[in-house]
mmCIF file of C-alpha atoms and ligand atoms in Angstrom:
data_model
loop_
_atom_site.group_PDB
_atom_site.id
_atom_site.type_symbol
_atom_site.label_atom_id
_atom_site.label_comp_id
_atom_site.label_asym_id
_atom_site.label_seq_id
_atom_site.Cartn_x
_atom_site.Cartn_y
_atom_site.Cartn_z
ATOM 1 C CA UNK A 1 -19.982 19.200 -32.176
ATOM 2 C CA UNK A 2 -21.857 21.285 -34.727
ATOM 3 C CA UNK A 3 -24.992 22.362 -32.228
ATOM 4 C CA UNK A 4 -21.988 23.383 -29.795
ATOM 5 C CA UNK A 5 -19.968 25.495 -31.808
ATOM 6 C CA UNK A 6 -23.344 27.280 -33.385
ATOM 7 C CA UNK A 7 -24.454 27.998 -29.939
ATOM 8 C CA UNK A 8 -20.696 29.117 -28.355
ATOM 9 C CA UNK A 9 -20.721 31.329 -31.515
ATOM 10 C CA UNK A 10 -23.558 33.125 -30.219
ATOM 11 C CA UNK A 11 -22.223 34.301 -27.384
ATOM 12 C CA UNK A 12 -19.601 37.024 -27.659
ATOM 13 C CA UNK A 13 -18.272 38.272 -24.475
ATOM 14 C CA UNK A 14 -17.633 41.908 -24.600
ATOM 15 C CA UNK A 15 -15.575 42.159 -20.899
ATOM 16 C CA UNK A 16 -13.134 39.197 -19.853
ATOM 17 C CA UNK A 17 -13.263 38.381 -16.647
ATOM 18 C CA UNK A 18 -9.629 38.948 -17.263
ATOM 19 C CA UNK A 19 -7.288 39.639 -20.030
ATOM 20 C CA UNK A 20 -3.337 40.937 -20.280
ATOM 21 C CA UNK A 21 -2.653 44.403 -21.134
ATOM 22 C CA UNK A 22 -0.051 44.110 -22.943
ATOM 23 C CA UNK A 23 1.556 48.308 -24.043
ATOM 24 C CA UNK A 24 4.232 48.602 -26.153
ATOM 25 C CA UNK A 25 6.596 49.074 -23.329
ATOM 26 C CA UNK A 26 6.063 45.267 -23.505
ATOM 27 C CA UNK A 27 6.744 44.872 -26.609
ATOM 28 C CA UNK A 28 9.328 46.766 -27.033
ATOM 29 C CA UNK A 29 11.837 44.918 -24.547
ATOM 30 C CA UNK A 30 10.555 41.529 -26.089
ATOM 31 C CA UNK A 31 11.469 42.891 -29.126
ATOM 32 C CA UNK A 32 15.205 43.883 -27.690
ATOM 33 C CA UNK A 33 15.088 39.965 -26.548
ATOM 34 C CA UNK A 34 14.510 38.296 -30.387
ATOM 35 C CA UNK A 35 17.228 41.201 -31.277
ATOM 36 C CA UNK A 36 20.044 39.729 -29.019
ATOM 37 C CA UNK A 37 19.315 35.916 -29.954
ATOM 38 C CA UNK A 38 19.668 35.226 -26.498
ATOM 39 C CA UNK A 39 16.029 33.973 -25.532
ATOM 40 C CA UNK A 40 16.627 31.461 -22.602
ATOM 41 C CA UNK A 41 19.966 30.197 -20.660
ATOM 42 C CA UNK A 42 20.348 27.294 -18.797
ATOM 43 C CA UNK A 43 23.009 28.478 -16.250
ATOM 44 C CA UNK A 44 22.526 28.037 -12.975
ATOM 45 C CA UNK A 45 21.791 32.162 -12.318
ATOM 46 C CA UNK A 46 19.559 32.736 -15.395
ATOM 47 C CA UNK A 47 19.638 35.050 -18.234
ATOM 48 C CA UNK A 48 19.936 38.806 -17.352
ATOM 49 C CA UNK A 49 16.332 39.752 -17.454
ATOM 50 C CA UNK A 50 15.432 36.301 -15.752
ATOM 51 C CA UNK A 51 17.749 37.748 -13.029
ATOM 52 C CA UNK A 52 15.731 41.357 -13.105
ATOM 53 C CA UNK A 53 12.668 39.829 -12.607
ATOM 54 C CA UNK A 54 13.807 37.660 -9.648
ATOM 55 C CA UNK A 55 15.376 40.811 -7.943
ATOM 56 C CA UNK A 56 11.944 42.925 -8.382
ATOM 57 C CA UNK A 57 9.634 39.982 -7.403
ATOM 58 C CA UNK A 58 11.932 39.488 -4.208
ATOM 59 C CA UNK A 59 11.709 42.993 -3.245
ATOM 60 C CA UNK A 60 8.152 43.382 -3.903
ATOM 61 C CA UNK A 61 6.927 40.263 -1.728
ATOM 62 C CA UNK A 62 9.445 41.242 0.858
ATOM 63 C CA UNK A 63 11.689 37.710 1.023
ATOM 64 C CA UNK A 64 15.484 36.916 0.286
ATOM 65 C CA UNK A 65 14.793 35.031 -2.750
ATOM 66 C CA UNK A 66 13.082 34.677 -5.859
ATOM 67 C CA UNK A 67 13.294 31.906 -8.206
ATOM 68 C CA UNK A 68 11.732 32.327 -11.586
ATOM 69 C CA UNK A 69 10.189 28.977 -13.579
ATOM 70 C CA UNK A 70 8.034 28.721 -16.842
ATOM 71 C CA UNK A 71 3.996 28.170 -14.832
ATOM 72 C CA UNK A 72 2.671 28.242 -11.348
ATOM 73 C CA UNK A 73 2.224 24.529 -11.724
ATOM 74 C CA UNK A 74 6.238 24.298 -12.090
ATOM 75 C CA UNK A 75 6.146 26.372 -8.789
ATOM 76 C CA UNK A 76 4.522 23.529 -6.874
ATOM 77 C CA UNK A 77 6.309 20.658 -8.209
ATOM 78 C CA UNK A 78 9.373 22.052 -8.184
ATOM 79 C CA UNK A 79 9.045 22.827 -4.060
ATOM 80 C CA UNK A 80 7.252 19.650 -3.806
ATOM 81 C CA UNK A 81 10.806 18.269 -4.902
ATOM 82 C CA UNK A 82 12.939 21.039 -2.692
ATOM 83 C CA UNK A 83 10.992 20.015 0.771
ATOM 84 C CA UNK A 84 11.498 15.932 -0.440
ATOM 85 C CA UNK A 85 7.858 15.240 -0.671
ATOM 86 C CA UNK A 86 6.669 11.462 -2.332
ATOM 87 C CA UNK A 87 5.647 8.265 -1.942
ATOM 88 C CA UNK A 88 3.725 7.735 1.909
ATOM 89 C CA UNK A 89 3.496 11.574 2.514
ATOM 90 C CA UNK A 90 0.149 13.575 2.715
ATOM 91 C CA UNK A 91 -0.501 17.048 1.693
ATOM 92 C CA UNK A 92 -3.297 19.178 3.098
ATOM 93 C CA UNK A 93 -5.325 21.634 0.777
ATOM 94 C CA UNK A 94 -8.396 22.900 -0.011
ATOM 95 C CA UNK A 95 -10.729 20.818 -2.739
ATOM 96 C CA UNK A 96 -12.015 23.995 -4.127
ATOM 97 C CA UNK A 97 -9.127 25.532 -6.110
ATOM 98 C CA UNK A 98 -7.149 24.783 -9.297
ATOM 99 C CA UNK A 99 -6.320 21.165 -10.065
ATOM 100 C CA UNK A 100 -2.748 21.744 -9.923
ATOM 101 C CA UNK A 101 -2.359 22.187 -6.152
ATOM 102 C CA UNK A 102 -3.527 18.432 -6.088
ATOM 103 C CA UNK A 103 -2.349 16.985 -9.318
ATOM 104 C CA UNK A 104 1.351 18.141 -8.404
ATOM 105 C CA UNK A 105 1.417 16.372 -5.188
ATOM 106 C CA UNK A 106 -0.267 13.302 -6.546
ATOM 107 C CA UNK A 107 2.243 13.492 -9.534
ATOM 108 C CA UNK A 108 4.785 13.483 -6.727
ATOM 109 C CA UNK A 109 3.393 10.039 -5.680
ATOM 110 C CA UNK A 110 1.918 11.465 -2.390
ATOM 111 C CA UNK A 111 -1.707 12.068 -1.264
ATOM 112 C CA UNK A 112 -3.639 15.234 -1.323
ATOM 113 C CA UNK A 113 -6.088 15.426 1.594
ATOM 114 C CA UNK A 114 -8.792 18.097 1.015
ATOM 115 C CA UNK A 115 -9.651 20.584 4.638
ATOM 116 C CA UNK A 116 -12.898 22.719 4.168
ATOM 117 C CA UNK A 117 -12.915 26.559 3.413
ATOM 118 C CA UNK A 118 -14.946 28.770 5.682
ATOM 119 C CA UNK A 119 -17.590 30.675 3.951
ATOM 120 C CA UNK A 120 -16.377 34.181 4.498
ATOM 121 C CA UNK A 121 -13.498 33.979 1.834
ATOM 122 C CA UNK A 122 -13.615 30.460 0.439
ATOM 123 C CA UNK A 123 -9.982 30.080 2.054
ATOM 124 C CA UNK A 124 -8.907 26.635 4.352
ATOM 125 C CA UNK A 125 -11.201 26.098 7.038
ATOM 126 C CA UNK A 126 -8.659 25.951 9.985
ATOM 127 C CA UNK A 127 -11.040 23.507 12.489
ATOM 128 C CA UNK A 128 -11.000 21.355 9.991
ATOM 129 C CA UNK A 129 -7.373 21.182 8.804
ATOM 130 C CA UNK A 130 -6.343 20.502 12.585
ATOM 131 C CA UNK A 131 -8.645 17.992 12.395
ATOM 132 C CA UNK A 132 -6.615 16.151 9.101
ATOM 133 C CA UNK A 133 -3.210 16.071 10.317
ATOM 134 C CA UNK A 134 -2.010 12.998 11.442
ATOM 135 C CA UNK A 135 1.509 11.179 11.738
ATOM 136 C CA UNK A 136 1.923 11.057 7.641
ATOM 137 C CA UNK A 137 1.038 14.341 7.519
ATOM 138 C CA UNK A 138 4.231 16.784 5.600
ATOM 139 C CA UNK A 139 2.772 20.038 4.599
ATOM 140 C CA UNK A 140 0.066 22.241 3.973
ATOM 141 C CA UNK A 141 -0.631 23.991 0.578
ATOM 142 C CA UNK A 142 -3.288 26.796 1.539
ATOM 143 C CA UNK A 143 -4.404 28.452 -1.595
ATOM 144 C CA UNK A 144 -4.957 32.341 -1.550
ATOM 145 C CA UNK A 145 -8.096 31.417 -3.356
ATOM 146 C CA UNK A 146 -9.374 34.689 -5.826
ATOM 147 C CA UNK A 147 -6.563 36.742 -4.180
ATOM 148 C CA UNK A 148 -8.145 36.053 -1.166
ATOM 149 C CA UNK A 149 -5.564 35.669 2.081
ATOM 150 C CA UNK A 150 -6.304 32.132 3.708
ATOM 151 C CA UNK A 151 -5.796 32.784 7.496
ATOM 152 C CA UNK A 152 -1.905 32.467 7.604
ATOM 153 C CA UNK A 153 -1.860 32.582 11.332
ATOM 154 C CA UNK A 154 -3.459 29.405 11.975
ATOM 155 C CA UNK A 155 -2.299 27.585 9.497
ATOM 156 C CA UNK A 156 1.775 28.610 10.335
ATOM 157 C CA UNK A 157 1.113 27.535 14.140
ATOM 158 C CA UNK A 158 -0.484 24.104 12.900
ATOM 159 C CA UNK A 159 2.365 23.495 10.984
ATOM 160 C CA UNK A 160 5.041 24.637 13.485
ATOM 161 C CA UNK A 161 3.322 22.838 16.069
ATOM 162 C CA UNK A 162 3.029 19.346 13.470
ATOM 163 C CA UNK A 163 6.496 20.022 11.804
ATOM 164 C CA UNK A 164 5.216 20.441 8.511
ATOM 165 C CA UNK A 165 6.066 22.646 6.017
ATOM 166 C CA UNK A 166 4.154 25.505 4.698
ATOM 167 C CA UNK A 167 3.525 25.887 0.781
ATOM 168 C CA UNK A 168 1.217 29.180 -0.354
ATOM 169 C CA UNK A 169 -0.282 28.444 -3.430
ATOM 170 C CA UNK A 170 -0.405 32.521 -4.055
ATOM 171 C CA UNK A 171 -1.012 31.758 -7.703
ATOM 172 C CA UNK A 172 -3.597 34.188 -7.605
ATOM 173 C CA UNK A 173 -3.101 36.247 -4.753
ATOM 174 C CA UNK A 174 0.482 38.129 -6.155
ATOM 175 C CA UNK A 175 -0.381 42.230 -4.304
ATOM 176 C CA UNK A 176 -2.100 40.635 -1.793
ATOM 177 C CA UNK A 177 -1.482 40.642 1.543
ATOM 178 C CA UNK A 178 -1.973 39.368 5.894
ATOM 179 C CA UNK A 179 -1.496 41.183 8.428
ATOM 180 C CA UNK A 180 0.839 43.620 6.424
ATOM 181 C CA UNK A 181 2.739 40.822 5.232
ATOM 182 C CA UNK A 182 2.692 39.962 1.268
ATOM 183 C CA UNK A 183 0.812 36.583 0.345
ATOM 184 C CA UNK A 184 4.150 33.932 -0.851
ATOM 185 C CA UNK A 185 5.898 35.919 1.955
ATOM 186 C CA UNK A 186 4.984 33.632 5.202
ATOM 187 C CA UNK A 187 5.248 30.144 4.127
ATOM 188 C CA UNK A 188 8.243 28.101 4.111
ATOM 189 C CA UNK A 189 7.796 28.727 0.318
ATOM 190 C CA UNK A 190 5.342 31.012 -1.894
ATOM 191 C CA UNK A 191 4.449 29.843 -5.649
ATOM 192 C CA UNK A 192 2.973 31.706 -8.214
ATOM 193 C CA UNK A 193 1.378 32.046 -11.206
ATOM 194 C CA UNK A 194 1.183 34.632 -14.708
ATOM 195 C CA UNK A 195 -0.896 32.549 -16.416
ATOM 196 C CA UNK A 196 -2.629 35.019 -19.066
ATOM 197 C CA UNK A 197 -5.278 36.075 -16.914
ATOM 198 C CA UNK A 198 -3.067 36.970 -13.960
ATOM 199 C CA UNK A 199 -2.870 40.572 -12.659
ATOM 200 C CA UNK A 200 0.384 40.483 -14.204
ATOM 201 C CA UNK A 201 1.651 37.794 -16.895
ATOM 202 C CA UNK A 202 3.693 36.569 -19.562
ATOM 203 C CA UNK A 203 1.051 34.514 -21.182
ATOM 204 C CA UNK A 204 3.301 31.441 -18.962
ATOM 205 C CA UNK A 205 5.526 31.770 -16.286
ATOM 206 C CA UNK A 206 5.749 31.109 -12.613
ATOM 207 C CA UNK A 207 7.865 32.090 -9.444
ATOM 208 C CA UNK A 208 8.674 30.668 -6.061
ATOM 209 C CA UNK A 209 9.579 32.815 -3.120
ATOM 210 C CA UNK A 210 11.355 32.079 0.233
ATOM 211 C CA UNK A 211 13.425 33.218 2.983
ATOM 212 C CA UNK A 212 15.487 30.000 3.241
ATOM 213 C CA UNK A 213 18.874 30.099 1.552
ATOM 214 C CA UNK A 214 19.879 26.486 1.393
ATOM 215 C CA UNK A 215 15.960 25.582 -0.329
ATOM 216 C CA UNK A 216 17.011 28.516 -2.504
ATOM 217 C CA UNK A 217 20.125 27.398 -3.689
ATOM 218 C CA UNK A 218 18.002 23.781 -4.520
ATOM 219 C CA UNK A 219 14.942 25.187 -6.263
ATOM 220 C CA UNK A 220 17.499 27.123 -8.925
ATOM 221 C CA UNK A 221 19.127 23.390 -9.803
ATOM 222 C CA UNK A 222 15.862 22.265 -9.789
ATOM 223 C CA UNK A 223 14.834 24.084 -12.240
ATOM 224 C CA UNK A 224 17.628 23.231 -14.649
ATOM 225 C CA UNK A 225 17.824 19.189 -14.421
ATOM 226 C CA UNK A 226 19.195 19.623 -10.760
ATOM 227 C CA UNK A 227 22.484 20.985 -12.804
ATOM 228 C CA UNK A 228 24.957 23.566 -10.821
ATOM 229 C CA UNK A 229 27.209 23.311 -13.325
ATOM 230 C CA UNK A 230 28.623 21.123 -16.329
ATOM 231 C CA UNK A 231 25.329 19.233 -17.086
ATOM 232 C CA UNK A 232 26.318 16.589 -13.535
ATOM 233 C CA UNK A 233 23.047 16.692 -11.804
ATOM 234 C CA UNK A 234 23.082 16.388 -8.440
ATOM 235 C CA UNK A 235 19.504 16.183 -7.173
ATOM 236 C CA UNK A 236 16.323 15.805 -9.289
ATOM 237 C CA UNK A 237 15.058 18.397 -11.286
ATOM 238 C CA UNK A 238 13.488 18.775 -14.493
ATOM 239 C CA UNK A 239 13.548 21.634 -17.161
ATOM 240 C CA UNK A 240 11.423 24.470 -15.653
ATOM 241 C CA UNK A 241 12.725 27.245 -16.222
ATOM 242 C CA UNK A 242 11.418 30.972 -17.675
ATOM 243 C CA UNK A 243 12.661 31.462 -21.134
ATOM 244 C CA UNK A 244 13.986 35.387 -21.642
ATOM 245 C CA UNK A 245 11.449 36.368 -24.170
ATOM 246 C CA UNK A 246 8.684 36.118 -21.098
ATOM 247 C CA UNK A 247 11.071 37.711 -18.158
ATOM 248 C CA UNK A 248 11.210 40.863 -20.390
ATOM 249 C CA UNK A 249 7.578 40.366 -20.718
ATOM 250 C CA UNK A 250 7.084 39.900 -17.034
ATOM 251 C CA UNK A 251 9.754 43.155 -16.318
ATOM 252 C CA UNK A 252 6.929 45.461 -17.632
ATOM 253 C CA UNK A 253 4.168 44.083 -16.173
ATOM 254 C CA UNK A 254 6.342 44.296 -12.919
ATOM 255 C CA UNK A 255 6.875 48.041 -13.003
ATOM 256 C CA UNK A 256 2.751 48.660 -13.662
ATOM 257 C CA UNK A 257 1.970 46.039 -10.760
ATOM 258 C CA UNK A 258 1.127 48.868 -8.543
ATOM 259 C CA UNK A 259 -1.259 51.087 -11.068
ATOM 260 C CA UNK A 260 -2.987 47.441 -12.220
ATOM 261 C CA UNK A 261 -3.837 46.895 -8.188
ATOM 262 C CA UNK A 262 -5.002 50.084 -7.404
ATOM 263 C CA UNK A 263 -7.443 50.168 -10.459
ATOM 264 C CA UNK A 264 -8.635 46.440 -9.319
ATOM 265 C CA UNK A 265 -9.606 48.110 -5.472
ATOM 266 C CA UNK A 266 -11.474 50.967 -7.435
ATOM 267 C CA UNK A 267 -13.545 49.050 -9.264
ATOM 268 C CA UNK A 268 -14.107 46.258 -6.827
ATOM 269 C CA UNK A 269 -15.534 49.040 -4.559
ATOM 270 C CA UNK A 270 -17.462 50.615 -7.091
ATOM 271 C CA UNK A 271 -19.185 47.334 -7.919
ATOM 272 C CA UNK A 272 -19.545 47.072 -3.804
ATOM 273 C CA UNK A 273 -21.469 50.395 -3.715
ATOM 274 C CA UNK A 274 -23.479 49.706 -6.445
ATOM 275 C CA UNK A 275 -24.740 45.908 -5.117
ATOM 276 C CA UNK A 276 -24.529 47.038 -1.674
ATOM 277 C CA UNK A 277 -27.819 45.797 0.656
ATOM 278 C CA UNK A 278 -28.942 43.233 -3.148
ATOM 279 C CA UNK A 279 -31.086 40.681 -1.654
ATOM 280 C CA UNK A 280 -30.194 36.949 -2.166
ATOM 281 C CA UNK A 281 -26.496 37.905 -2.948
ATOM 282 C CA UNK A 282 -23.171 37.588 -0.769
ATOM 283 C CA UNK A 283 -20.341 39.973 -1.220
ATOM 284 C CA UNK A 284 -16.908 39.680 -1.069
ATOM 285 C CA UNK A 285 -16.044 41.324 2.311
ATOM 286 C CA UNK A 286 -12.348 41.987 2.702
ATOM 287 C CA UNK A 287 -11.152 41.197 6.308
ATOM 288 C CA UNK A 288 -9.748 44.495 8.020
ATOM 289 C CA UNK A 289 -6.188 42.815 8.625
ATOM 290 C CA UNK A 290 -6.140 41.822 5.050
ATOM 291 C CA UNK A 291 -5.890 43.127 1.850
ATOM 292 C CA UNK A 292 -6.969 41.721 -1.721
ATOM 293 C CA UNK A 293 -5.201 41.946 -5.140
ATOM 294 C CA UNK A 294 -8.874 41.734 -6.409
ATOM 295 C CA UNK A 295 -7.951 39.019 -8.900
ATOM 296 C CA UNK A 296 -11.190 37.915 -9.218
ATOM 297 C CA UNK A 297 -14.832 39.662 -7.708
ATOM 298 C CA UNK A 298 -16.608 36.799 -6.468
ATOM 299 C CA UNK A 299 -19.865 36.845 -4.938
ATOM 300 C CA UNK A 300 -22.470 33.766 -4.088
ATOM 301 C CA UNK A 301 -25.930 33.701 -4.954
ATOM 302 C CA UNK A 302 -28.291 32.261 -2.667
ATOM 303 C CA UNK A 303 -29.840 30.332 -5.625
ATOM 304 C CA UNK A 304 -30.681 30.482 -9.665
ATOM 305 C CA UNK A 305 -26.645 30.888 -9.846
ATOM 306 C CA UNK A 306 -26.672 28.853 -13.536
ATOM 307 C CA UNK A 307 -29.815 31.076 -14.587
ATOM 308 C CA UNK A 308 -27.814 34.698 -13.141
ATOM 309 C CA UNK A 309 -24.481 33.507 -14.994
ATOM 310 C CA UNK A 310 -26.077 32.755 -18.446
ATOM 311 C CA UNK A 311 -28.167 36.062 -18.546
ATOM 312 C CA UNK A 312 -25.235 37.666 -17.781
ATOM 313 C CA UNK A 313 -23.015 35.727 -20.369
ATOM 314 C CA UNK A 314 -25.755 35.924 -22.946
ATOM 315 C CA UNK A 315 -25.463 39.958 -22.517
ATOM 316 C CA UNK A 316 -21.565 39.800 -22.790
ATOM 317 C CA UNK A 317 -20.155 39.815 -19.201
ATOM 318 C CA UNK A 318 -17.854 37.524 -18.618
ATOM 319 C CA UNK A 319 -18.892 36.495 -15.397
ATOM 320 C CA UNK A 320 -17.328 33.016 -14.685
ATOM 321 C CA UNK A 321 -17.901 30.306 -11.858
ATOM 322 C CA UNK A 322 -14.625 29.157 -10.719
ATOM 323 C CA UNK A 323 -15.113 26.426 -9.577
ATOM 324 C CA UNK A 324 -17.973 24.449 -10.156
ATOM 325 C CA UNK A 325 -16.464 20.967 -9.248
ATOM 326 C CA UNK A 326 -14.393 20.865 -6.462
ATOM 327 C CA UNK A 327 -11.172 18.851 -6.811
ATOM 328 C CA UNK A 328 -12.729 15.445 -4.796
ATOM 329 C CA UNK A 329 -15.680 15.597 -7.405
ATOM 330 C CA UNK A 330 -13.997 15.460 -9.945
ATOM 331 C CA UNK A 331 -13.758 12.122 -12.936
ATOM 332 C CA UNK A 332 -10.081 11.654 -11.525
ATOM 333 C CA UNK A 333 -10.106 11.915 -7.957
ATOM 334 C CA UNK A 334 -13.548 9.890 -7.982
ATOM 335 C CA UNK A 335 -11.541 7.459 -9.987
ATOM 336 C CA UNK A 336 -8.893 7.385 -7.418
ATOM 337 C CA UNK A 337 -11.421 6.886 -4.505
ATOM 338 C CA UNK A 338 -12.490 10.391 -3.266
ATOM 339 C CA UNK A 339 -14.864 10.669 -1.114
ATOM 340 C CA UNK A 340 -14.919 13.187 0.915
ATOM 341 C CA UNK A 341 -17.354 15.176 3.283
ATOM 342 C CA UNK A 342 -16.863 19.036 2.479
ATOM 343 C CA UNK A 343 -20.146 20.375 3.240
ATOM 344 C CA UNK A 344 -19.125 24.146 2.722
ATOM 345 C CA UNK A 345 -16.915 23.234 -0.389
ATOM 346 C CA UNK A 346 -19.669 21.559 -1.955
ATOM 347 C CA UNK A 347 -21.847 25.132 -1.018
ATOM 348 C CA UNK A 348 -19.474 26.916 -2.657
ATOM 349 C CA UNK A 349 -18.888 25.420 -5.746
ATOM 350 C CA UNK A 350 -22.991 25.430 -6.080
ATOM 351 C CA UNK A 351 -23.432 29.308 -5.479
ATOM 352 C CA UNK A 352 -19.895 31.194 -6.634
ATOM 353 C CA UNK A 353 -20.034 33.357 -9.172
ATOM 354 C CA UNK A 354 -16.749 35.815 -10.195
ATOM 355 C CA UNK A 355 -17.232 39.108 -11.633
ATOM 356 C CA UNK A 356 -14.637 40.923 -13.986
ATOM 357 C CA UNK A 357 -13.156 43.912 -12.173
ATOM 358 C CA UNK A 358 -9.643 44.046 -14.374
ATOM 359 C CA UNK A 359 -8.088 47.473 -15.390
ATOM 360 C CA UNK A 360 -9.506 47.992 -18.743
ATOM 361 C CA UNK A 361 -13.121 47.898 -16.789
ATOM 362 C CA UNK A 362 -14.007 51.587 -16.463
ATOM 363 C CA UNK A 363 -17.001 53.248 -14.168
ATOM 364 C CA UNK A 364 -19.724 52.251 -17.105
ATOM 365 C CA UNK A 365 -18.936 49.111 -17.527
ATOM 366 C CA UNK A 366 -19.021 49.122 -13.186
ATOM 367 C CA UNK A 367 -22.237 50.313 -14.185
ATOM 368 C CA UNK A 368 -23.603 47.781 -16.724
ATOM 369 C CA UNK A 369 -22.151 45.144 -14.731
ATOM 370 C CA UNK A 370 -24.429 45.778 -11.422
ATOM 371 C CA UNK A 371 -27.060 46.464 -13.682
ATOM 372 C CA UNK A 372 -27.412 43.574 -15.637
ATOM 373 C CA UNK A 373 -26.811 41.649 -12.587
ATOM 374 C CA UNK A 374 -29.744 43.157 -10.787
ATOM 375 C CA UNK A 375 -31.824 42.693 -13.728
ATOM 376 C CA UNK A 376 -31.185 39.061 -14.549
ATOM 377 C CA UNK A 377 -31.782 38.242 -10.544
ATOM 378 C CA UNK A 378 -35.172 40.350 -10.978
ATOM 379 C CA UNK A 379 -35.571 38.203 -14.102
ATOM 380 C CA UNK A 380 -35.242 34.821 -12.213
ATOM 381 C CA UNK A 381 -37.331 35.498 -8.958
HETATM 382 C C1 PLP B 401 -4.672 28.179 -7.150
HETATM 383 C C2 PLP B 401 -3.989 27.767 -8.868
HETATM 384 N N1 PLP B 401 -2.398 26.790 -8.410
HETATM 385 C C3 PLP B 401 -1.970 26.507 -9.486
HETATM 386 C C4 PLP B 401 -2.209 27.332 -10.544
HETATM 387 C C5 PLP B 401 -0.905 26.886 -11.663
HETATM 388 O O1 PLP B 401 -1.106 27.727 -12.574
HETATM 389 P P1 PLP B 401 -0.047 28.105 -13.881
HETATM 390 O O2 PLP B 401 -1.359 27.800 -14.816
HETATM 391 O O3 PLP B 401 0.902 28.636 -14.119
HETATM 392 O O4 PLP B 401 0.794 26.638 -14.286
HETATM 393 C C6 PLP B 401 -3.151 28.283 -11.144
HETATM 394 C C7 PLP B 401 -3.518 28.736 -12.442
HETATM 395 O O5 PLP B 401 -4.313 29.623 -12.677
HETATM 396 C C8 PLP B 401 -3.975 28.406 -9.455
HETATM 397 O O6 PLP B 401 -5.397 29.295 -9.764
#
């Protein structure tokens, strides 16, 4: 324990992989909420800043409705409850994702079925998806990993043909688009996270977007113990409400999102220019018909990924591996009997490395990250 702490304390990360950018405006809005004494509201429509956020998110995504919640995990959970997905149902998703995508399905008593990814953008492989659909399948959860939109047209076509719901896991992809559509606007439901590393944040927070009026009404009940009024639950729900302080924060962040995304794009472009042609490194390439939000800048290293990672971390660059252990290889899922053959997922887990491009990083930082990466690769080869 002591040894571990000493080792960790020696490494000072100067450029974090992502960080919340909180200015005076956010602080002022939070103070207003504290002064108002209205910290939350369990009525069906929620408190004023929550309602303002829902309008601005729905408008940004280009859908009829948004429902504010207290996390991205809550967004996935509420979606599964709203679609009545549970015992005996299978839900198709990548194994190469954050654990919340699968754990919410497990928590509903349903079975996550893992689909391999493609190595162009690390999202769901639609050929493998097609092979794994069967009569127990109820829904597909494509994950727009790193802010790279999954290939939604074939996914939606397969879903329509097989009578499946599509829940977009857009936790990492606010501001990314596919063929002109914002992620979160194409499936039946889109789930967002506003955890502190995300492109806009309120510490912990989430939301669901949808064009479906009935799902919208049910989701607003589900976030509030299934209650519409009079403490009388009509359906199953939980306390998944977004507090007013978080709504105050996220409202200000939403006003800044265009500029945040612009700087991320500029940083990613600069980093690609610096790294262009570097041997042994596969750079992220935006598809022609997609726009990334550049939540992360994820490269693949043909060899010695972990040695390069260590050198960068030792030099203060918060390069990070998302995700070293695909879900079907985690202790939990192995214990549940998962033993899938997902070769591209395994390859990605052993080779990917994410670099920071968040809005506080300037041109000099980008140049430093690029040179340190080049030096690290030279050192280990
Ligand atoms: C792909 C993905 N899905 C779901 C979540 C869960 O979101 P939250 O942490 O807000 O519960 C995250 C969070 O990082 C995520 O990256």
